[in-house]
Amino acid sequence: MKKLILASAVSALFAAPATVLAQAKPAPVPTLDKILEASGISVSGYIDAGYTHSDRSQAAFTTRVFDTQNNSFGLNQFGLTVAKQPKEGFGGLVNLTVGRDAQFIHSSPEPAGNNAAGQASSMFDVTQAFLQYAGGPLTLIAGKFVTLQGTEVIWSPTNPNISRSILFGAIPFTHTGVRATWALGDTVSLIAGVNNGWDQLTDPNKGKTLELGAILTPIKPLSVTVSGYSGKEPTSATTEGTRSSLNVVASYTIIDPLSVGLEALSVSQENAGGGTTKQKYSGYAGYVTYMFTPKFRGVLRGESFDDKDGLHFGTTGTKYKEVTLTAAFLASDSFEARVEGRRDNATNTVFTDYAGAASKTMTSIALQGLYKF
């Protein structure tokens, strides 16, 4: 009996520390996303890779901004955004673009190492970086930020098509300055700002560009954005003139799977080309988007662009039209695959085939894979 009591006491003596150690096991280390969530910092991004083939040499002339390669695979964009934007108080946002497309969106002055076409060869771009203050209906940002204008944007997953529209390349990409947004309830927001001009980190002249805008949502299915820019820009080493642009973008959801969009643009430049004339270009674009199923989407885009003075593309008296059909498979919330066909037409022979012959048309196909996180 004494041996049994002694054995029980010894067992209890050795079992107690094990129980205490089990109870004192440290809590698991929090993951990075939990730490960021607790701090109010959001991180998002995407990878855009694809393939493009065209029946014309886009090295000679193209209406595109990004997809100018022929019979080529490419890493178009790796986009990353880190932001802390509280509803009240101070915050900020940094948006980086890495990849082939970054070469085309750099703000002036260009980084060193321009290629033979005069484009910046760097495949890294700080697309946005701004400080923010929010208080009540007012939001202020200061730094570098994307333009108010246009249906399509640099951030690839937001666009329904693979290729960008002609109008996308006819407006600024970014501005450096200050912008104020005043929300008048849920249906109207007014925007005003002052910046260095179109795609300029540093202003090459003393004049500043004024931006004004309004975002209107009179009814839930309808959204309208009106924006305008005006300011003096250099047109030669010794000449400058006022550049003005007006852009209207509207979208309407007819029924849940079907939505339409319209865009109108008008741009003018005084003392264009260092002369004394005022030149203009204008354009229109329309979009029809239909969700056939939750995983299959079809998008039709058509646009017309009148570069009558050659201000944008350099060929006087030329009008351009393009039609694009894009089909998308939304495999998951994070992955999307797209295929696209596009046909461009011009009133003059501005395109060039691989044999050097001039043409009024250009046809292309493209494939794209998007991974979002």
mmCIF file of C-alpha atoms in Angstrom, residues 70-351:
data_model
loop_
_atom_site.group_PDB
_atom_site.id
_atom_site.type_symbol
_atom_site.label_atom_id
_atom_site.label_comp_id
_atom_site.label_asym_id
_atom_site.label_seq_id
_atom_site.Cartn_x
_atom_site.Cartn_y
_atom_site.Cartn_z
ATOM 1 C CA ASN A 70 4.422 41.681 -82.630
ATOM 2 C CA ASN A 71 4.303 37.896 -82.253
ATOM 3 C CA SER A 72 5.682 38.244 -78.753
ATOM 4 C CA PHE A 73 5.039 37.074 -75.222
ATOM 5 C CA GLY A 74 5.568 39.668 -72.537
ATOM 6 C CA LEU A 75 5.293 40.614 -68.884
ATOM 7 C CA ASN A 76 3.087 43.636 -69.392
ATOM 8 C CA GLN A 77 2.707 44.792 -65.816
ATOM 9 C CA PHE A 78 3.331 43.872 -62.237
ATOM 10 C CA GLY A 79 1.325 46.338 -60.185
ATOM 11 C CA LEU A 80 1.564 46.852 -56.440
ATOM 12 C CA THR A 81 -0.312 49.299 -54.228
ATOM 13 C CA VAL A 82 0.320 49.924 -50.547
ATOM 14 C CA ALA A 83 -2.094 52.339 -48.909
ATOM 15 C CA LYS A 84 -3.415 53.620 -45.628
ATOM 16 C CA GLN A 85 -6.434 55.811 -46.301
ATOM 17 C CA PRO A 86 -8.532 56.318 -43.164
ATOM 18 C CA LYS A 87 -11.903 58.048 -43.422
ATOM 19 C CA GLU A 88 -10.628 60.655 -40.983
ATOM 20 C CA GLY A 89 -7.080 61.938 -40.590
ATOM 21 C CA PHE A 90 -3.821 61.504 -42.455
ATOM 22 C CA GLY A 91 -2.812 58.688 -44.775
ATOM 23 C CA GLY A 92 -1.122 57.982 -48.057
ATOM 24 C CA LEU A 93 -0.738 55.679 -51.058
ATOM 25 C CA VAL A 94 2.125 54.310 -53.151
ATOM 26 C CA ASN A 95 1.460 52.540 -56.459
ATOM 27 C CA LEU A 96 4.291 50.894 -58.419
ATOM 28 C CA THR A 97 4.193 49.600 -62.006
ATOM 29 C CA VAL A 98 6.903 47.179 -63.142
ATOM 30 C CA GLY A 99 7.193 45.566 -66.579
ATOM 31 C CA ARG A 100 7.092 46.459 -70.242
ATOM 32 C CA ASP A 101 4.219 48.942 -69.939
ATOM 33 C CA ALA A 102 6.122 51.041 -67.412
ATOM 34 C CA GLN A 103 8.307 52.365 -70.258
ATOM 35 C CA PHE A 104 5.391 54.302 -71.711
ATOM 36 C CA ILE A 105 3.949 56.054 -68.648
ATOM 37 C CA HIS A 106 6.977 57.756 -67.092
ATOM 38 C CA SER A 107 6.486 61.392 -66.168
ATOM 39 C CA SER A 108 8.875 64.023 -67.481
ATOM 40 C CA PRO A 109 11.787 64.361 -67.030
ATOM 41 C CA GLU A 110 12.401 60.839 -68.278
ATOM 42 C CA PRO A 111 14.885 58.684 -66.391
ATOM 43 C CA ALA A 112 18.290 58.204 -67.988
ATOM 44 C CA GLY A 113 18.658 55.536 -70.648
ATOM 45 C CA ASN A 114 16.030 56.372 -73.265
ATOM 46 C CA ASN A 115 15.746 53.888 -76.115
ATOM 47 C CA ALA A 116 16.046 54.595 -79.843
ATOM 48 C CA ALA A 117 12.368 55.576 -80.060
ATOM 49 C CA GLY A 118 12.837 58.232 -77.404
ATOM 50 C CA GLN A 119 10.904 56.280 -74.769
ATOM 51 C CA ALA A 120 12.250 55.713 -71.298
ATOM 52 C CA SER A 121 13.827 52.272 -71.170
ATOM 53 C CA SER A 122 13.273 51.782 -67.449
ATOM 54 C CA MET A 123 10.706 49.083 -66.688
ATOM 55 C CA PHE A 124 10.016 50.507 -63.216
ATOM 56 C CA ASP A 125 7.653 53.398 -62.535
ATOM 57 C CA VAL A 126 6.351 55.051 -59.375
ATOM 58 C CA THR A 127 2.930 55.621 -60.872
ATOM 59 C CA GLN A 128 1.370 57.179 -57.778
ATOM 60 C CA ALA A 129 2.754 58.419 -54.479
ATOM 61 C CA PHE A 130 0.732 60.892 -52.480
ATOM 62 C CA LEU A 131 -0.144 62.046 -48.990
ATOM 63 C CA GLN A 132 -3.796 62.270 -48.003
ATOM 64 C CA TYR A 133 -5.920 64.065 -45.455
ATOM 65 C CA ALA A 134 -9.605 63.247 -44.986
ATOM 66 C CA GLY A 135 -11.979 65.179 -42.802
ATOM 67 C CA GLY A 136 -15.757 64.998 -43.160
ATOM 68 C CA PRO A 137 -16.764 65.543 -46.811
ATOM 69 C CA LEU A 138 -13.301 66.859 -47.788
ATOM 70 C CA THR A 139 -10.364 64.761 -49.039
ATOM 71 C CA LEU A 140 -7.016 66.359 -49.942
ATOM 72 C CA ILE A 141 -4.118 64.622 -51.711
ATOM 73 C CA ALA A 142 -0.687 65.984 -52.585
ATOM 74 C CA GLY A 143 1.994 64.281 -54.673
ATOM 75 C CA LYS A 144 1.719 62.250 -57.865
ATOM 76 C CA PHE A 145 -1.638 60.724 -58.814
ATOM 77 C CA VAL A 146 -3.526 59.390 -61.856
ATOM 78 C CA THR A 147 -5.627 61.612 -64.085
ATOM 79 C CA LEU A 148 -9.345 62.229 -63.673
ATOM 80 C CA GLN A 149 -9.970 61.593 -67.362
ATOM 81 C CA GLY A 150 -10.754 58.488 -69.343
ATOM 82 C CA THR A 151 -12.753 55.284 -69.098
ATOM 83 C CA GLU A 152 -9.642 53.094 -69.107
ATOM 84 C CA VAL A 153 -6.769 53.230 -66.624
ATOM 85 C CA ILE A 154 -3.190 52.021 -66.184
ATOM 86 C CA TRP A 155 -4.231 49.362 -63.605
ATOM 87 C CA SER A 156 -4.888 46.388 -65.939
ATOM 88 C CA PRO A 157 -7.556 44.405 -64.005
ATOM 89 C CA THR A 158 -9.902 47.427 -64.003
ATOM 90 C CA ASN A 159 -10.123 47.515 -67.810
ATOM 91 C CA PRO A 160 -12.529 45.137 -69.585
ATOM 92 C CA ASN A 161 -10.344 44.842 -72.717
ATOM 93 C CA ILE A 162 -6.727 43.735 -73.187
ATOM 94 C CA SER A 163 -5.623 46.573 -75.464
ATOM 95 C CA ARG A 164 -6.124 50.192 -74.440
ATOM 96 C CA SER A 165 -8.315 52.494 -76.480
ATOM 97 C CA ILE A 166 -7.013 55.264 -78.731
ATOM 98 C CA LEU A 167 -8.521 57.750 -76.278
ATOM 99 C CA PHE A 168 -6.454 56.257 -73.441
ATOM 100 C CA GLY A 169 -3.306 57.442 -75.188
ATOM 101 C CA ALA A 170 -4.778 60.872 -75.986
ATOM 102 C CA ILE A 171 -5.126 62.009 -72.361
ATOM 103 C CA PRO A 172 -2.560 62.414 -69.558
ATOM 104 C CA PHE A 173 -1.571 59.400 -67.462
ATOM 105 C CA THR A 174 -0.621 61.163 -64.229
ATOM 106 C CA HIS A 175 -0.255 64.585 -62.623
ATOM 107 C CA THR A 176 1.942 65.971 -59.862
ATOM 108 C CA GLY A 177 0.305 68.574 -57.636
ATOM 109 C CA VAL A 178 -2.607 68.896 -55.210
ATOM 110 C CA ARG A 179 -6.235 67.782 -55.535
ATOM 111 C CA ALA A 180 -9.295 68.380 -53.350
ATOM 112 C CA THR A 181 -12.513 66.328 -53.488
ATOM 113 C CA TRP A 182 -15.697 67.542 -51.768
ATOM 114 C CA ALA A 183 -18.512 64.983 -51.409
ATOM 115 C CA LEU A 184 -21.947 66.599 -51.521
ATOM 116 C CA GLY A 185 -23.836 63.590 -50.240
ATOM 117 C CA ASP A 186 -23.930 60.261 -52.059
ATOM 118 C CA THR A 187 -24.801 61.612 -55.505
ATOM 119 C CA VAL A 188 -22.358 64.459 -56.195
ATOM 120 C CA SER A 189 -18.599 64.908 -55.657
ATOM 121 C CA LEU A 190 -16.757 68.021 -56.824
ATOM 122 C CA ILE A 191 -13.019 67.981 -57.599
ATOM 123 C CA ALA A 192 -10.509 70.823 -58.031
ATOM 124 C CA GLY A 193 -6.734 70.818 -58.224
ATOM 125 C CA VAL A 194 -3.552 72.480 -59.437
ATOM 126 C CA ASN A 195 -0.666 70.521 -60.966
ATOM 127 C CA ASN A 196 2.446 70.739 -63.140
ATOM 128 C CA GLY A 197 0.642 69.659 -66.298
ATOM 129 C CA TRP A 198 0.437 66.463 -68.327
ATOM 130 C CA ASP A 199 2.782 63.725 -67.069
ATOM 131 C CA GLN A 200 5.284 66.094 -65.487
ATOM 132 C CA LEU A 201 7.103 65.504 -62.215
ATOM 133 C CA THR A 202 8.758 68.900 -62.558
ATOM 134 C CA ASP A 203 7.163 71.814 -64.399
ATOM 135 C CA PRO A 204 9.168 72.949 -67.463
ATOM 136 C CA ASN A 205 7.511 76.389 -67.381
ATOM 137 C CA LYS A 206 6.046 78.774 -64.809
ATOM 138 C CA GLY A 207 2.423 78.107 -65.708
ATOM 139 C CA LYS A 208 0.354 75.621 -63.747
ATOM 140 C CA THR A 209 -2.532 73.469 -64.976
ATOM 141 C CA LEU A 210 -5.965 73.725 -63.359
ATOM 142 C CA GLU A 211 -8.124 70.628 -63.053
ATOM 143 C CA LEU A 212 -11.868 70.601 -62.386
ATOM 144 C CA GLY A 213 -14.175 67.624 -62.171
ATOM 145 C CA ALA A 214 -17.511 66.302 -60.983
ATOM 146 C CA ILE A 215 -18.673 62.758 -60.286
ATOM 147 C CA LEU A 216 -22.452 62.406 -60.530
ATOM 148 C CA THR A 217 -24.572 59.430 -59.529
ATOM 149 C CA PRO A 218 -28.158 60.686 -59.908
ATOM 150 C CA ILE A 219 -29.535 57.144 -59.841
ATOM 151 C CA LYS A 220 -27.835 53.921 -58.790
ATOM 152 C CA PRO A 221 -27.365 52.391 -62.293
ATOM 153 C CA LEU A 222 -25.970 55.648 -63.775
ATOM 154 C CA SER A 223 -22.573 57.246 -63.165
ATOM 155 C CA VAL A 224 -21.229 60.323 -64.986
ATOM 156 C CA THR A 225 -17.775 61.894 -64.624
ATOM 157 C CA VAL A 226 -16.996 65.265 -66.192
ATOM 158 C CA SER A 227 -13.409 66.579 -66.056
ATOM 159 C CA GLY A 228 -11.362 69.329 -67.596
ATOM 160 C CA TYR A 229 -7.739 70.510 -67.640
ATOM 161 C CA SER A 230 -6.319 73.826 -68.794
ATOM 162 C CA GLY A 231 -2.833 75.316 -68.513
ATOM 163 C CA LYS A 232 0.133 76.568 -70.490
ATOM 164 C CA GLU A 233 2.506 73.953 -71.851
ATOM 165 C CA PRO A 234 5.771 74.342 -73.827
ATOM 166 C CA THR A 235 5.312 73.749 -77.564
ATOM 167 C CA SER A 236 8.957 74.449 -78.464
ATOM 168 C CA ALA A 237 12.131 75.655 -76.784
ATOM 169 C CA THR A 238 10.884 79.251 -76.979
ATOM 170 C CA THR A 239 7.089 78.945 -77.273
ATOM 171 C CA GLU A 240 4.254 77.904 -74.998
ATOM 172 C CA GLY A 241 0.484 77.831 -75.353
ATOM 173 C CA THR A 242 -2.613 76.842 -73.405
ATOM 174 C CA ARG A 243 -3.536 73.174 -73.603
ATOM 175 C CA SER A 244 -7.143 72.388 -72.701
ATOM 176 C CA SER A 245 -9.029 69.103 -72.511
ATOM 177 C CA LEU A 246 -12.627 68.195 -71.737
ATOM 178 C CA ASN A 247 -13.666 64.612 -71.047
ATOM 179 C CA VAL A 248 -17.046 63.051 -70.234
ATOM 180 C CA VAL A 249 -17.435 59.416 -69.153
ATOM 181 C CA ALA A 250 -20.817 57.793 -68.489
ATOM 182 C CA SER A 251 -21.764 54.239 -67.544
ATOM 183 C CA TYR A 252 -25.210 52.698 -67.130
ATOM 184 C CA THR A 253 -26.275 49.249 -65.947
ATOM 185 C CA ILE A 254 -29.319 48.330 -68.025
ATOM 186 C CA ILE A 255 -29.865 45.011 -66.254
ATOM 187 C CA ASP A 256 -27.574 43.047 -63.935
ATOM 188 C CA PRO A 257 -25.604 41.246 -66.682
ATOM 189 C CA LEU A 258 -25.688 44.116 -69.229
ATOM 190 C CA SER A 259 -23.996 47.508 -68.952
ATOM 191 C CA VAL A 260 -22.985 50.203 -71.436
ATOM 192 C CA GLY A 261 -20.463 53.026 -71.348
ATOM 193 C CA LEU A 262 -19.756 56.150 -73.376
ATOM 194 C CA GLU A 263 -16.785 58.511 -73.491
ATOM 195 C CA ALA A 264 -16.237 61.822 -75.302
ATOM 196 C CA LEU A 265 -12.947 63.748 -75.477
ATOM 197 C CA SER A 266 -11.879 67.101 -76.909
ATOM 198 C CA VAL A 267 -8.313 68.492 -76.685
ATOM 199 C CA SER A 268 -6.842 71.729 -78.050
ATOM 200 C CA GLN A 269 -3.345 73.233 -78.034
ATOM 201 C CA GLU A 270 -2.526 76.870 -78.736
ATOM 202 C CA ASN A 271 0.711 77.718 -80.562
ATOM 203 C CA ALA A 272 1.061 74.080 -81.518
ATOM 204 C CA GLY A 273 4.433 72.945 -82.820
ATOM 205 C CA GLY A 274 6.039 76.210 -81.831
ATOM 206 C CA GLY A 275 3.862 78.145 -84.299
ATOM 207 C CA THR A 276 0.876 80.408 -83.861
ATOM 208 C CA THR A 277 -1.977 78.054 -84.793
ATOM 209 C CA LYS A 278 -4.461 76.334 -82.508
ATOM 210 C CA GLN A 279 -4.760 72.610 -83.188
ATOM 211 C CA LYS A 280 -7.354 70.121 -81.961
ATOM 212 C CA TYR A 281 -8.289 66.466 -81.803
ATOM 213 C CA SER A 282 -11.426 64.754 -80.546
ATOM 214 C CA GLY A 283 -12.847 61.292 -80.105
ATOM 215 C CA TYR A 284 -15.677 59.081 -78.910
ATOM 216 C CA ALA A 285 -15.775 55.561 -77.515
ATOM 217 C CA GLY A 286 -18.576 53.159 -76.634
ATOM 218 C CA TYR A 287 -18.559 49.970 -74.553
ATOM 219 C CA VAL A 288 -21.033 47.114 -74.179
ATOM 220 C CA THR A 289 -20.368 44.533 -71.454
ATOM 221 C CA TYR A 290 -22.424 41.378 -70.938
ATOM 222 C CA MET A 291 -21.947 38.686 -68.282
ATOM 223 C CA PHE A 292 -23.136 35.496 -69.976
ATOM 224 C CA THR A 293 -22.517 33.544 -66.757
ATOM 225 C CA PRO A 294 -20.756 34.477 -63.506
ATOM 226 C CA LYS A 295 -17.533 33.178 -65.116
ATOM 227 C CA PHE A 296 -17.862 34.315 -68.755
ATOM 228 C CA ARG A 297 -17.858 37.947 -69.897
ATOM 229 C CA GLY A 298 -17.990 39.524 -73.332
ATOM 230 C CA VAL A 299 -17.000 43.131 -74.121
ATOM 231 C CA LEU A 300 -17.435 45.089 -77.347
ATOM 232 C CA ARG A 301 -15.641 48.421 -77.781
ATOM 233 C CA GLY A 302 -15.904 50.811 -80.693
ATOM 234 C CA GLU A 303 -14.330 54.228 -81.074
ATOM 235 C CA SER A 304 -13.743 57.077 -83.493
ATOM 236 C CA PHE A 305 -10.837 59.515 -83.277
ATOM 237 C CA ASP A 306 -10.438 62.668 -85.390
ATOM 238 C CA ASP A 307 -6.852 63.948 -85.493
ATOM 239 C CA LYS A 308 -7.656 66.542 -88.156
ATOM 240 C CA ASP A 309 -4.675 68.789 -87.364
ATOM 241 C CA GLY A 310 -2.195 65.979 -86.698
ATOM 242 C CA LEU A 311 -1.792 67.193 -83.102
ATOM 243 C CA HIS A 312 -1.725 63.705 -81.583
ATOM 244 C CA PHE A 313 -0.377 61.293 -84.223
ATOM 245 C CA GLY A 314 1.290 63.797 -86.540
ATOM 246 C CA THR A 315 -0.617 63.006 -89.758
ATOM 247 C CA THR A 316 -2.906 65.882 -90.762
ATOM 248 C CA GLY A 317 -6.473 65.191 -91.819
ATOM 249 C CA THR A 318 -6.602 61.596 -90.584
ATOM 250 C CA LYS A 319 -9.515 59.949 -88.816
ATOM 251 C CA TYR A 320 -9.213 56.644 -87.006
ATOM 252 C CA LYS A 321 -11.720 53.973 -86.020
ATOM 253 C CA GLU A 322 -11.305 50.726 -84.138
ATOM 254 C CA VAL A 323 -13.494 47.829 -83.026
ATOM 255 C CA THR A 324 -12.405 45.423 -80.305
ATOM 256 C CA LEU A 325 -14.074 42.216 -79.092
ATOM 257 C CA THR A 326 -12.822 40.680 -75.849
ATOM 258 C CA ALA A 327 -13.911 37.437 -74.156
ATOM 259 C CA ALA A 328 -12.944 36.728 -70.553
ATOM 260 C CA PHE A 329 -13.025 33.605 -68.375
ATOM 261 C CA LEU A 330 -13.109 34.416 -64.662
ATOM 262 C CA ALA A 331 -11.670 31.187 -63.294
ATOM 263 C CA SER A 332 -11.659 32.494 -59.712
ATOM 264 C CA ASP A 333 -11.661 35.732 -57.768
ATOM 265 C CA SER A 334 -7.906 35.927 -58.291
ATOM 266 C CA PHE A 335 -7.394 34.694 -61.872
ATOM 267 C CA GLU A 336 -8.814 35.832 -65.202
ATOM 268 C CA ALA A 337 -7.969 34.728 -68.757
ATOM 269 C CA ARG A 338 -8.815 36.867 -71.797
ATOM 270 C CA VAL A 339 -8.694 36.624 -75.591
ATOM 271 C CA GLU A 340 -9.164 39.588 -77.924
ATOM 272 C CA GLY A 341 -9.445 40.558 -81.559
ATOM 273 C CA ARG A 342 -9.046 44.159 -82.754
ATOM 274 C CA ARG A 343 -9.357 45.970 -86.078
ATOM 275 C CA ASP A 344 -8.059 49.537 -86.654
ATOM 276 C CA ASN A 345 -8.903 51.653 -89.700
ATOM 277 C CA ALA A 346 -7.583 55.041 -90.845
ATOM 278 C CA THR A 347 -8.596 57.384 -93.658
ATOM 279 C CA ASN A 348 -4.937 57.634 -94.748
ATOM 280 C CA THR A 349 -2.287 54.935 -95.243
ATOM 281 C CA VAL A 350 -0.590 55.377 -91.876
ATOM 282 C CA PHE A 351 0.072 51.688 -91.122
#
